[in-house]
Short mmCIF file of C-alpha atoms in Angstrom, two decimals:
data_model
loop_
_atom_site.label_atom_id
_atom_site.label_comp_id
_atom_site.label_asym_id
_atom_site.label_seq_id
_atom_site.Cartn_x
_atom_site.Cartn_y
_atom_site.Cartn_z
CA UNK A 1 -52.53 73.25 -24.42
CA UNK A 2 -52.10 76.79 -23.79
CA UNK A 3 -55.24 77.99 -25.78
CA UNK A 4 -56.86 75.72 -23.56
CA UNK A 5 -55.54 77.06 -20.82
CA UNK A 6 -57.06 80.32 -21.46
CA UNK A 7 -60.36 78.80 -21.90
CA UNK A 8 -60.31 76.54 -18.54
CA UNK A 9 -59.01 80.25 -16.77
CA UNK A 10 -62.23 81.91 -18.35
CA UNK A 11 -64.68 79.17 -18.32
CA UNK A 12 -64.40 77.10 -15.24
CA UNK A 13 -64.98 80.07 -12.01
CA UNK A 14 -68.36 78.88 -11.40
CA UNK A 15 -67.50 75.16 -11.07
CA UNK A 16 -67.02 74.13 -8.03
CA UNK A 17 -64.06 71.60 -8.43
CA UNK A 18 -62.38 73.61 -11.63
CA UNK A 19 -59.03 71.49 -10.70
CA UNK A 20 -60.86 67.68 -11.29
CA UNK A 21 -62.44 69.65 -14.59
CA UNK A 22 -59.12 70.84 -15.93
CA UNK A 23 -57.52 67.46 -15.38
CA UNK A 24 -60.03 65.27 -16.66
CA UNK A 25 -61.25 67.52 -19.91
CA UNK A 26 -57.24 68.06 -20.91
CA UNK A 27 -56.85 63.92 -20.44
CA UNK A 28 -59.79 63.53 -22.96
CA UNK A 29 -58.26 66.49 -25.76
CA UNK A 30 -55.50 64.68 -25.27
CA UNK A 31 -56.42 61.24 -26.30
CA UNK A 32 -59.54 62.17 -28.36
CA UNK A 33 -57.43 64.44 -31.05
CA UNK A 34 -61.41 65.24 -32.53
CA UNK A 35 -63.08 66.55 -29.42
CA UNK A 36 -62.95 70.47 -28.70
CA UNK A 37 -63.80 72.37 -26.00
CA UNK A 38 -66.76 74.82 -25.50
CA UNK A 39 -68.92 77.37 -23.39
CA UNK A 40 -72.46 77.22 -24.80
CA UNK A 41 -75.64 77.69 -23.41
CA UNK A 42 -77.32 74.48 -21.97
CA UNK A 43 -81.13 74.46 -22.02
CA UNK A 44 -83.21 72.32 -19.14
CA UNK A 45 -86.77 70.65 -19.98
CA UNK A 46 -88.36 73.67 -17.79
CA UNK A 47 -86.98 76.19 -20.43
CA UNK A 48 -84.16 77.57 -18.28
CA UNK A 49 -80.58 77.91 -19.71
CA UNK A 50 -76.97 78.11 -18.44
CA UNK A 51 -73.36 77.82 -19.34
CA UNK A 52 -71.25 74.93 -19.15
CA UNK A 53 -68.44 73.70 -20.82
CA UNK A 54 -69.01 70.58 -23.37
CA UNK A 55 -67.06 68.62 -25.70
CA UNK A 56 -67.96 69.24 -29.00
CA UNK A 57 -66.51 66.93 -32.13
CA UNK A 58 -66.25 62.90 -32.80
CA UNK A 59 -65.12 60.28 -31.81
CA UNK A 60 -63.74 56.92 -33.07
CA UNK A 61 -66.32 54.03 -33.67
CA UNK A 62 -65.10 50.32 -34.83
CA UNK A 63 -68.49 49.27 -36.36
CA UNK A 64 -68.42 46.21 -38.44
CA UNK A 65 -64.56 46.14 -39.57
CA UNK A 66 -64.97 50.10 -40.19
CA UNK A 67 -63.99 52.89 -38.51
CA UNK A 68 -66.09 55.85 -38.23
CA UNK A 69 -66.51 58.94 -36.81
CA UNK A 70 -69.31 59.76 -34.33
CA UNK A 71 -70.41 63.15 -33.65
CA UNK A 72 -71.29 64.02 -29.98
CA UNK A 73 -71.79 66.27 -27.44
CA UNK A 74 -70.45 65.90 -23.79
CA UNK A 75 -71.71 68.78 -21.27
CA UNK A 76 -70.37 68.96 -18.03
CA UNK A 77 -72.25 70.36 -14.89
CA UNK A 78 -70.87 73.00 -12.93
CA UNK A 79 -71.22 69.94 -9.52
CA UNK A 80 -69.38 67.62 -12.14
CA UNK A 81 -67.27 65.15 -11.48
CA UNK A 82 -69.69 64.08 -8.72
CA UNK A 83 -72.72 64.70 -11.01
CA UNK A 84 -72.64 62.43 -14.38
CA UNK A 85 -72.25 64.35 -17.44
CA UNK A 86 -75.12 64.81 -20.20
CA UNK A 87 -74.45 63.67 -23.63
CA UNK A 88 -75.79 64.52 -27.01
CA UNK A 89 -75.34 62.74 -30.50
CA UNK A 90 -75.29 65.49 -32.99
CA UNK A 91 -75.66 64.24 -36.53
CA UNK A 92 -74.17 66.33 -39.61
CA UNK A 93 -76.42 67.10 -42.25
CA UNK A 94 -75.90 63.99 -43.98
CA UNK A 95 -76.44 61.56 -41.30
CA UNK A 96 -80.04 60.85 -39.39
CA UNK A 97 -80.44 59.66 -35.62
CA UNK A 98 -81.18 56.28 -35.28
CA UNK A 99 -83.06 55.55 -31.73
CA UNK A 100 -81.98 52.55 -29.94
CA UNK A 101 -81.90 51.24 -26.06
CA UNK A 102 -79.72 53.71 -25.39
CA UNK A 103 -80.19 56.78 -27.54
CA UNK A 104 -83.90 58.74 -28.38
CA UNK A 105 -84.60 60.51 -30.87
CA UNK A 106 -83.63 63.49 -29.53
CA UNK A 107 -80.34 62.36 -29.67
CA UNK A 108 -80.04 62.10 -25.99
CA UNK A 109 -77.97 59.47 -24.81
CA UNK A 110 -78.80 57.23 -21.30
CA UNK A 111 -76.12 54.76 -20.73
CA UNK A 112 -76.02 52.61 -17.36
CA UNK A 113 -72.46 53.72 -16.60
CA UNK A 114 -73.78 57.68 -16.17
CA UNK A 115 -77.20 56.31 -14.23
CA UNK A 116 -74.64 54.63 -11.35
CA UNK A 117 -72.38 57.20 -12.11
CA UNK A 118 -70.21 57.68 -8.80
CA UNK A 119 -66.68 59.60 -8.44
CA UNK A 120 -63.91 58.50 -8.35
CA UNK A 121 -64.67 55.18 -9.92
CA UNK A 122 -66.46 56.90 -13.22
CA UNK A 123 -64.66 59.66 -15.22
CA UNK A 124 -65.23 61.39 -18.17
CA UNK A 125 -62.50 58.97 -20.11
CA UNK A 126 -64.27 55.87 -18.94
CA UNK A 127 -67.43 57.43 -20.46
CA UNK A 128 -66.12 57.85 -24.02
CA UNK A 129 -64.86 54.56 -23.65
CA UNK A 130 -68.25 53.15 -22.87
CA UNK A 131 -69.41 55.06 -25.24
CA UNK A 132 -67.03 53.64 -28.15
CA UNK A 133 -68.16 50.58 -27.25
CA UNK A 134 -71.96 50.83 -27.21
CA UNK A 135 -71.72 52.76 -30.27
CA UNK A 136 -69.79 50.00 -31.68
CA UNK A 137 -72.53 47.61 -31.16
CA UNK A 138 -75.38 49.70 -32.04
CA UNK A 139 -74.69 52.74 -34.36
CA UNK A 140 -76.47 55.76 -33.16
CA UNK A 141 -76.78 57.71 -36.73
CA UNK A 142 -76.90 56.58 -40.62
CA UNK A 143 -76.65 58.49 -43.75
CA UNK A 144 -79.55 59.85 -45.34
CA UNK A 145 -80.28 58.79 -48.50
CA UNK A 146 -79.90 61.13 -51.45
CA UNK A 147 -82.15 60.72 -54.73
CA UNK A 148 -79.84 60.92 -57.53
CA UNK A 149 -81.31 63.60 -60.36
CA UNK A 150 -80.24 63.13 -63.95
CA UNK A 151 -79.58 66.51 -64.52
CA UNK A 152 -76.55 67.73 -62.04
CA UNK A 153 -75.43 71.31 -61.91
CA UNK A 154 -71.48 70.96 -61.98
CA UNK A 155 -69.68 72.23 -58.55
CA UNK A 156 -66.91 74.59 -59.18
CA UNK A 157 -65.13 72.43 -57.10
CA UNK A 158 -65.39 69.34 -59.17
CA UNK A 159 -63.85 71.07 -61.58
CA UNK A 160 -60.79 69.81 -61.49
CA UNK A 161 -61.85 66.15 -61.26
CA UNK A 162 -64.16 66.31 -64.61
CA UNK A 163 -61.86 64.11 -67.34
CA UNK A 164 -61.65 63.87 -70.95
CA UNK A 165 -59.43 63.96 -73.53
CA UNK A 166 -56.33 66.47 -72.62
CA UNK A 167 -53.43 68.09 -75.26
CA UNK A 168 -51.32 67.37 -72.77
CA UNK A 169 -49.48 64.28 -73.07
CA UNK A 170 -49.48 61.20 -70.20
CA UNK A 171 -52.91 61.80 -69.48
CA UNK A 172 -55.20 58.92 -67.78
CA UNK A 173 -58.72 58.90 -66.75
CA UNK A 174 -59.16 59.05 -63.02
CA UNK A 175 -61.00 56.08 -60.87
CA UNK A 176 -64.06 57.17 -59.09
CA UNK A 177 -64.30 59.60 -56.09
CA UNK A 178 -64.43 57.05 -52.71
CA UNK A 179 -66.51 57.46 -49.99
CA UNK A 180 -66.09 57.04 -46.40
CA UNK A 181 -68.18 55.21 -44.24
CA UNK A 182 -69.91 57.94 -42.70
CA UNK A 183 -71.01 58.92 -46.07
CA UNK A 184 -68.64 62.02 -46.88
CA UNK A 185 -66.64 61.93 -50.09
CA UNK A 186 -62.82 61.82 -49.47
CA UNK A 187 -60.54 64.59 -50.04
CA UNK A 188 -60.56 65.67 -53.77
CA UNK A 189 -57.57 65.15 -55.97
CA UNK A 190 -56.01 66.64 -58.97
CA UNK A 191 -55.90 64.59 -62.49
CA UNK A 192 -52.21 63.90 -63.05
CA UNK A 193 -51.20 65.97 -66.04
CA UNK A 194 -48.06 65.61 -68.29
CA UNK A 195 -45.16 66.45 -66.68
CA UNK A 196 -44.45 69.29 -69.42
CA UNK A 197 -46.74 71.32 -67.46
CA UNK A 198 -46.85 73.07 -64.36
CA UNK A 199 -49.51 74.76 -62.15
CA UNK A 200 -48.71 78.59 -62.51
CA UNK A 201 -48.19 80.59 -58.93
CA UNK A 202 -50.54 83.63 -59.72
CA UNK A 203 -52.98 83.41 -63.09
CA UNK A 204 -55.87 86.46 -63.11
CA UNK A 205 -58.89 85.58 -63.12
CA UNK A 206 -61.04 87.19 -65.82
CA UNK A 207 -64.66 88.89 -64.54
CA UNK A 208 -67.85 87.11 -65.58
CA UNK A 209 -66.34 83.72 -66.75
CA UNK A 210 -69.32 81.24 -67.19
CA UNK A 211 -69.12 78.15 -65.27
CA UNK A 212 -69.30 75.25 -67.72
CA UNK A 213 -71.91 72.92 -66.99
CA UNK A 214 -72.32 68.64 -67.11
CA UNK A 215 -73.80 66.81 -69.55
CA UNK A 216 -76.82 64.49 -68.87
CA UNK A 217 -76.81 60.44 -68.53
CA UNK A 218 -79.37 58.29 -69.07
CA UNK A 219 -78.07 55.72 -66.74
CA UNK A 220 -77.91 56.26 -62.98
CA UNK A 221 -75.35 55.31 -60.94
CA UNK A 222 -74.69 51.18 -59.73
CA UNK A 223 -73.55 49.77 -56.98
CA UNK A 224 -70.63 47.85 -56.96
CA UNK A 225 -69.57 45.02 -55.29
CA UNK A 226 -67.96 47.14 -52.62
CA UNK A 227 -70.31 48.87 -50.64
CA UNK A 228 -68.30 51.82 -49.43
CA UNK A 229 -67.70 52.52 -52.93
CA UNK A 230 -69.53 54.12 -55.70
CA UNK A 231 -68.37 54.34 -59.38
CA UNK A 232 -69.09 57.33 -60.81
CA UNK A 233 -69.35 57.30 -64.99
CA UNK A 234 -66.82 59.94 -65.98
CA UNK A 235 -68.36 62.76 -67.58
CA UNK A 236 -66.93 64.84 -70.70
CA UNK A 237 -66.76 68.44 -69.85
CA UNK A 238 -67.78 70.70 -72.40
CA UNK A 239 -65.30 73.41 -73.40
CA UNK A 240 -65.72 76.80 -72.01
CA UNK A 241 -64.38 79.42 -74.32
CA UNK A 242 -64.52 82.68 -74.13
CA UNK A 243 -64.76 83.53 -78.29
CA UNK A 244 -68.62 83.68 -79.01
CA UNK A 245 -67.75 82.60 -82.88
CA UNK A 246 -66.93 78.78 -81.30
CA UNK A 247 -69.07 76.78 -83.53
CA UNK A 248 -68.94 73.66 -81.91
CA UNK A 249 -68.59 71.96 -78.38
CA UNK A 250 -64.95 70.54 -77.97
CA UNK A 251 -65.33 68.88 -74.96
CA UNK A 252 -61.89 69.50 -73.45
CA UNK A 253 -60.91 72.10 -70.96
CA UNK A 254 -58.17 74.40 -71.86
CA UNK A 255 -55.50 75.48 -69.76
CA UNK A 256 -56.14 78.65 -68.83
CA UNK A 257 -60.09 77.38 -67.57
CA UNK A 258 -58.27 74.40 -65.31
CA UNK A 259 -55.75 77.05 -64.13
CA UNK A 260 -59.29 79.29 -63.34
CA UNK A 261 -60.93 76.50 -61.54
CA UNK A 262 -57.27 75.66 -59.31
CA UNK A 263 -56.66 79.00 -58.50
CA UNK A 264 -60.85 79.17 -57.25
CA UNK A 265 -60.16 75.88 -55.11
CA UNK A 266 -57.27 77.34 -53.63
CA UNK A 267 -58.87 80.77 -53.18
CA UNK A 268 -61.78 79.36 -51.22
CA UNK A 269 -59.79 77.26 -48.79
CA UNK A 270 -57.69 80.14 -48.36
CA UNK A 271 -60.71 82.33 -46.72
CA UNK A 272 -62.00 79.39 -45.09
CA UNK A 273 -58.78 79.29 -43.31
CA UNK A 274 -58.47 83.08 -42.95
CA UNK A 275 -61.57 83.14 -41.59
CA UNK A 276 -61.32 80.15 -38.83
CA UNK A 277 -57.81 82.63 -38.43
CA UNK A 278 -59.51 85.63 -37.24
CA UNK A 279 -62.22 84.13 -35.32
CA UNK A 280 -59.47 82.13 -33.57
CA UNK A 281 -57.61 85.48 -32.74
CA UNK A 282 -60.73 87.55 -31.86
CA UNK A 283 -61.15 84.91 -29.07
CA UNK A 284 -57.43 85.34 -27.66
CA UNK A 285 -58.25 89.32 -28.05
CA UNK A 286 -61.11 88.84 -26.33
CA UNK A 287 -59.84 86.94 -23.35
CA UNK A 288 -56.92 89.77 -23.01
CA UNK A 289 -58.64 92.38 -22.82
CA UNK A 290 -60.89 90.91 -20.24
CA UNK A 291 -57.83 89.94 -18.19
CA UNK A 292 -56.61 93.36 -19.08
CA UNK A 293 -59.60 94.92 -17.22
CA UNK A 294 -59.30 92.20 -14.48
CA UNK A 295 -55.97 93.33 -13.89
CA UNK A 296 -56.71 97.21 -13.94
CA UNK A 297 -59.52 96.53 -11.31
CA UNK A 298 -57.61 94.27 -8.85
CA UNK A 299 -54.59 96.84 -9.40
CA UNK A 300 -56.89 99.73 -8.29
CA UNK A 301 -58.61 97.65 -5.21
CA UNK A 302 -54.91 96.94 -4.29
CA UNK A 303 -53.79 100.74 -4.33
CA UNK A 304 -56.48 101.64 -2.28
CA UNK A 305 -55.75 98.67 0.26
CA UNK A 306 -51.94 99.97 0.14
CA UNK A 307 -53.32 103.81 0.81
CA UNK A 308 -55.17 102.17 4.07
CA UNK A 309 -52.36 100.10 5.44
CA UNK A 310 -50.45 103.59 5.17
CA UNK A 311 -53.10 105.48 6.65
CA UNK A 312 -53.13 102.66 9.72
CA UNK A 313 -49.19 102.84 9.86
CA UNK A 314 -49.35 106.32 10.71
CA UNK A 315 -52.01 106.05 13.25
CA UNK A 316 -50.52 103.00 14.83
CA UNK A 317 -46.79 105.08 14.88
CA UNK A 318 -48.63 108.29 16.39
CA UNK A 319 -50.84 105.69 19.10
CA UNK A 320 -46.61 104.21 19.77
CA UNK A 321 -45.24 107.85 20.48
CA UNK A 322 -47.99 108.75 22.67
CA UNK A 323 -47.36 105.58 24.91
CA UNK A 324 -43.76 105.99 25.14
CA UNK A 325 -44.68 109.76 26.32
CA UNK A 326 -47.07 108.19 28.86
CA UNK A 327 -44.71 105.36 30.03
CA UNK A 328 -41.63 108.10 30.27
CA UNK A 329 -43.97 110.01 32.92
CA UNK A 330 -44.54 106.88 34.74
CA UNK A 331 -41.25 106.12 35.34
CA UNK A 332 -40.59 109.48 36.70
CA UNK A 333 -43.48 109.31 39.09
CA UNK A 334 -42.67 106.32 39.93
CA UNK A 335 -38.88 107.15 40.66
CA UNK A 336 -40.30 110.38 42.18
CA UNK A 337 -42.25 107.97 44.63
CA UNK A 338 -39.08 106.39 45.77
CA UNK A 339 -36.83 108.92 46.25
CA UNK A 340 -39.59 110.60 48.76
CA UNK A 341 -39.43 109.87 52.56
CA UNK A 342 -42.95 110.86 53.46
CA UNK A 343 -45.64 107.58 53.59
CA UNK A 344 -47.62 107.75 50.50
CA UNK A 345 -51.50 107.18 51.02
CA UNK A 346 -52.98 104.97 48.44
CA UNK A 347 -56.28 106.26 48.80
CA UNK A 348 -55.31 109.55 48.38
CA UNK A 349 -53.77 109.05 45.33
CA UNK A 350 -57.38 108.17 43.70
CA UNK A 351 -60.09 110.86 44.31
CA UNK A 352 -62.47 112.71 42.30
CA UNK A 353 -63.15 115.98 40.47
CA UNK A 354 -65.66 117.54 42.65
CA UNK A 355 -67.10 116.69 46.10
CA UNK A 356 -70.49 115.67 44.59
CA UNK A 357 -68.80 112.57 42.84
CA UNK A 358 -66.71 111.70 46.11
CA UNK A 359 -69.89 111.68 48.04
CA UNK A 360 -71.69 109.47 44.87
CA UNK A 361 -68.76 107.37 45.13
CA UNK A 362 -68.73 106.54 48.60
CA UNK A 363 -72.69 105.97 49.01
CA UNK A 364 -72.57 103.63 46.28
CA UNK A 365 -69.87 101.65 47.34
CA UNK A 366 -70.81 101.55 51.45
CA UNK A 367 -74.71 100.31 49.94
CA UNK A 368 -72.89 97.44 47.53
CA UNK A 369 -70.71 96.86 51.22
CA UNK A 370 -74.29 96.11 52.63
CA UNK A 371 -75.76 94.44 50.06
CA UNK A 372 -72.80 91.89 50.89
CA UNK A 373 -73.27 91.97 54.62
CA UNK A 374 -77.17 91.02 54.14
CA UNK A 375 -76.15 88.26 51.80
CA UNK A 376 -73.69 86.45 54.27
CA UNK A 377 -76.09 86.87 57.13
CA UNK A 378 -78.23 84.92 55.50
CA UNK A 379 -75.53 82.49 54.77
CA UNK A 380 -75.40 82.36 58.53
CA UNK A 381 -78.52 81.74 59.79
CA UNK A 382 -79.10 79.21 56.76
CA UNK A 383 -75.89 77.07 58.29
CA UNK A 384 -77.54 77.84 62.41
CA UNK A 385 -74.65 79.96 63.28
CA UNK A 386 -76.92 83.07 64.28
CA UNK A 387 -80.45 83.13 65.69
CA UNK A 388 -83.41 83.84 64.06
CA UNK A 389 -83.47 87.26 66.40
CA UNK A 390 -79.89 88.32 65.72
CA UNK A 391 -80.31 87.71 62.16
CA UNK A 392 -83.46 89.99 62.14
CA UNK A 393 -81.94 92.86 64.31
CA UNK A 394 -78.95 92.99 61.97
CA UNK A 395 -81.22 93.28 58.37
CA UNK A 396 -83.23 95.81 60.29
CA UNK A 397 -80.59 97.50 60.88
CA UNK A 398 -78.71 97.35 58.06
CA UNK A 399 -82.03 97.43 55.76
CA UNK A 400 -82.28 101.17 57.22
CA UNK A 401 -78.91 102.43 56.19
CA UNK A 402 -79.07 100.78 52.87
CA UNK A 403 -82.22 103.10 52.11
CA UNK A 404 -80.61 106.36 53.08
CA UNK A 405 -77.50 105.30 50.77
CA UNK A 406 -79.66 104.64 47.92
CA UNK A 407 -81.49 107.71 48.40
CA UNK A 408 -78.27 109.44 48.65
CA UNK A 409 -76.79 107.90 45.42
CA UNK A 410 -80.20 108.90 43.52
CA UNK A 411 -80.09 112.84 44.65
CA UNK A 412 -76.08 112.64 44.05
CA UNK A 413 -77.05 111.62 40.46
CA UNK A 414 -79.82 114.11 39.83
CA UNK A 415 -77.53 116.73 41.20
CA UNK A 416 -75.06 115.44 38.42
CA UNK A 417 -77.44 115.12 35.68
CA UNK A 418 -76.05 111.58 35.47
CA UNK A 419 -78.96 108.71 34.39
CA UNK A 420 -81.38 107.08 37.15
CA UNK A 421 -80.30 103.63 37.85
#
């Protein structure tokens, strides 16, 4: 799983429960060997499109004593596993939809089990499951059927399966090609030659070899009694020569055209493979060199956040040696204040710069003094511990002085170019 461990890294940041997602798509490419994962765009009915990760492949049907593989389509929301996944039966280009109760024609499939869908009971297993079984009861695709022409160009890859009389000795005609239920042929198959001959490792292949074609029948093909199989009459394959003075058709194939048409089979597959190869690899390069850049950028952001905690460590260490400077003063002051004999005044101790703010100072704080006194007197009276006439005397009185201390404080703060209050 460690391909797909790359993928769920790169695919899964914008979902918001990417643990539930890992879990739950690993379980199903674990049991469901078919399914594979993907990141492809997902288009909505109002035209918009997004990406999610899907399950792309088939899965096993048991439909009438058969097995057979359905294709589908599983996308997954980025709210998923409390939202209920969308799924999408994606016929090959043999096989046609067939609508039912539970699949359109679209291919869109509505099941019961994702309309009550609620986590934790549902899951993405339990939904294949369901969906084996539904399918098993009403198959969502069949095969289209092909018209059979009487004229067939031969495949290069049949090649090897066209029979007729061989020099080599121990040869038997093959039985017919089978076909599975889902209406692909099985994989092709040699004709079993004479054991006095062997398939050469590397033959050339000679340019601008012409590709020998079938003969026509008269008779189509017939069904037999088995319907998943279909005998095919075994043609004669005319004898491709290379000598233009050949006055006849043969009707065998020599050995250096069979060795041709192997080494062609093999050739193909080869770049199929090669080709599944490098697109495989350009994925992983891909992915590197993204985490490649990832990691250059969050090495950079945490250089600079190193190059700041320095920068604060020195500040912090130069703040710490000018606080023990200011606390070794104290202590001497203060051990200079005990030693001495003479009675220290503490209001002397605090005074300020220049008589203007001493006389600012004082004003203020003798007209906040009164703004007290006023308060409490009121206090008083309200609780009939002073007369009405005392209590009017006093706020007179003290009324009067608070005005001349305000004043004062104002002019003191002109004079000082300090801000009216």
């Amino acid at each position: 799983m460690s391909t797909y461990e790359k993928f769920f890294s790169k695919c899964l940041a914008k979902y918001t429960y990417p643990q539930i997602v890992r879990r739950d798509v690993t379980s199903a490419l674990e049991t469901y060997k078919e399914l594979r994962p993907k990141f492809e765009d997902f288009i909505h009915n109002d035209g918009t499109s997004r990406k999610l990760v899907s399950l792309d492949g088939t899965i096993p049907v048991r439909y009438m004593g058969s097995t057979y593989n359905i294709p589908i389509a599983i996308f997954l929301f980025e709210s998923y596993p409390h939202k209920s996944p969308m799924v999408y039966v994606r016929p090959t280009n043999t096989m046609q939809i067939k609508p039912s109760d539970f699949v359109d024609s679209a291919g869109l499939v509505q099941l019961p089990y994702m309309t009550d869908w609620k986590h934790p009971d549902a899951d993405l297993i339990g939904l294949i499951s369901v969906l084996q079984i539904v399918f098993g009861e009403t198959s969502p695709v069949f095969s289209k059927s092909a018209p059979i022409s009487k004229r067939q160009s031969l495949n290069p890859q049949l090649l090897p399966q066209c029979i007729g009389p061989m020099p080599y000795p121990s040869t038997l005609p093959q039985p017919p090609i089978p076909v599975t239920p889902n209406g692909q042929a099985s994989n092709m198959y040699l004709p079993q030659l004479g054991t006095g001959w062997q398939i050469p490792g590397s033959v050339p292949i000679p340019p601008n070899l012409p590709m020998p074609q079938l003969p026509s029948f008269a008779t189509p093909f017939t069904q037999t009694a088995n319907p998943n199989m279909y005998p095919m009459p075994m043609p004669v394959c005319p004898d491709v020569s290379t000598s233009s003075n050949m006055p006849y058709n043969t009707g065998t194939l020599n050995e250096e055209q069979l060795k041709l048409s192997v080494l062609t089979a093999v050739a193909d597959q080869v770049r199929r493979v090669q080709k599944e190869l490098i697109y495989q690899h350009q994925d992983d390069l891909q992915a590197i060199r993204q985490t490649q850049t990832g990691l250059f950028s969050g090495g950079q952001k945490i250089q600079e956040m190193i190059n700041k905690m320095q920068q604060e460590k020195d500040r912090v260490c130069t703040e710490m040696e000018s606080v023990k400077r200011k606390i070794k003063d104290l202590k001497e002051t203060s051990e200079k204040l005990r030693k001495s004999d003479s009675t220290f005044v503490i209001d002397e101790a605090f005074d300020t710069t220049a008589p203007l703010y001493r006389q600012l100072v004082v004003s203020f704080a003798e007209e906040q003094a009164i703004e007290d006194a006023i308060y409490y007197l009121g206090e008083a009276m309200g609780k009939n511990v002073l007369d009405v006439e005392i209590y009017l005397k006093k706020v007179r009185e003290l009324s009067r002085r608070q005005f001349m201390l305000r004043a004062t404080v104002q002019k003191c703060r002109e004079k000082a170019g300090l801000p009216t209050l």
